[in-house]
C-alpha cells in the first residue's frame, strides 16, 4: 500500500546537484515527508523531514510543493559516497512506523 | 558510525540451530526496533519496544523471539528457521516512539542453510 511514488533509478554527475523527486498525492494534512537513504550493506540513514515548508540541513534540502502532493530532495553537490537507495516516506509525526518502499537507486558517476 | 551496534555482522545457521542477534545503543534512546530486509523486498517492521515494553509484534512467526532486557540492548532469538528467513536484519533506535529520526545499525546478514 505505497503512499509514495519514486523513480526506480537515476544517475547524477559528481559535483552537480542531484534532484530526487517523490510523488505523494494522497498525503494527509498531518503527515510529514521523510527521506532516508541506504548505502550498500549498511542500515538506512535519516536525511531530512518536513511538513509544508522547505527545509535544509547539512546533508540536503527538501522542497515541498504548495499543494504538498510532491516533493524534491536536493543533494547540492553529489559525491561518489552519495551513491545509495533513497527512500521517500510519509507518516504522521508521532507514528513510529516507517513504511519503506522500493526507493530510488541513485548512482553518482565521476 | 550511527551509535547502534549489531553483532554478529554475518551469520550462517542451519535450520535446527538456535542463535541470537544482538543490538546495542548508547544514545540514551528508549525505543528500539527490529526490521527485516529480504532481497528485492522493502524493509519490514518486525518488533517495536518502548521503555522495554513490546508495543508492536507485526505478525512475525514465533520462531523469531525478541528480548529487550534494558533500554540499551535488544536481542532477536532465532530457532528452527527456514531458508526463506535469510535476510538482512536491522536494528534501530529512537529517542522516543515516533520521533523524527531513527538510527539504524549496520545489520546482521543471516543465511539459513
Tab-separated table of C-alpha atoms in Angstrom, chain A residues 34 36 38 41-46 49 87 91 93-98 100-102, chain B residues 9 33 35 37 42-43 45 48 55-56 88 90 97-102 104-106:
chain	number	residue	atom	x	y	z
A	34	UNK	CA	10.710	11.950	5.458
A	36	UNK	CA	16.191	8.216	4.370
A	38	UNK	CA	20.650	3.271	2.468
A	41	UNK	CA	25.478	-3.110	3.033
A	42	UNK	CA	24.541	-0.530	5.655
A	43	UNK	CA	21.400	0.368	7.563
A	44	UNK	CA	19.185	3.269	6.465
A	45	UNK	CA	20.276	6.779	7.433
A	46	UNK	CA	17.915	9.639	8.206
A	49	UNK	CA	11.896	15.669	7.046
A	87	UNK	CA	13.555	6.430	0.323
A	91	UNK	CA	3.896	9.362	8.025
A	93	UNK	CA	4.735	12.731	13.056
A	94	UNK	CA	4.137	10.662	16.171
A	95	UNK	CA	3.664	7.357	14.363
A	96	UNK	CA	6.710	5.152	14.840
A	97	UNK	CA	6.075	3.085	11.724
A	98	UNK	CA	8.388	3.831	8.808
A	100	UNK	CA	9.905	1.862	3.261
A	101	UNK	CA	9.048	1.338	-0.385
A	102	UNK	CA	11.436	0.426	-3.185
B	9	UNK	CA	27.572	-8.823	11.116
B	33	UNK	CA	13.109	-1.741	16.641
B	35	UNK	CA	13.383	-4.711	10.819
B	37	UNK	CA	15.110	-6.683	4.698
B	42	UNK	CA	11.133	-3.366	1.173
B	43	UNK	CA	12.122	-3.217	4.816
B	45	UNK	CA	8.982	-3.760	10.660
B	48	UNK	CA	8.979	-2.404	18.482
B	55	UNK	CA	4.400	-2.324	21.589
B	56	UNK	CA	4.379	-3.981	18.184
B	88	UNK	CA	19.413	-8.585	6.460
B	90	UNK	CA	18.336	-4.353	11.039
B	97	UNK	CA	8.337	6.392	19.736
B	98	UNK	CA	7.576	8.316	16.601
B	99	UNK	CA	10.369	10.839	16.835
B	100	UNK	CA	11.669	12.161	13.566
B	101	UNK	CA	14.967	10.391	13.369
B	102	UNK	CA	15.583	6.673	13.774
B	104	UNK	CA	19.908	2.158	12.288
B	105	UNK	CA	22.675	-0.324	12.875
B	106	UNK	CA	24.593	-1.884	10.011
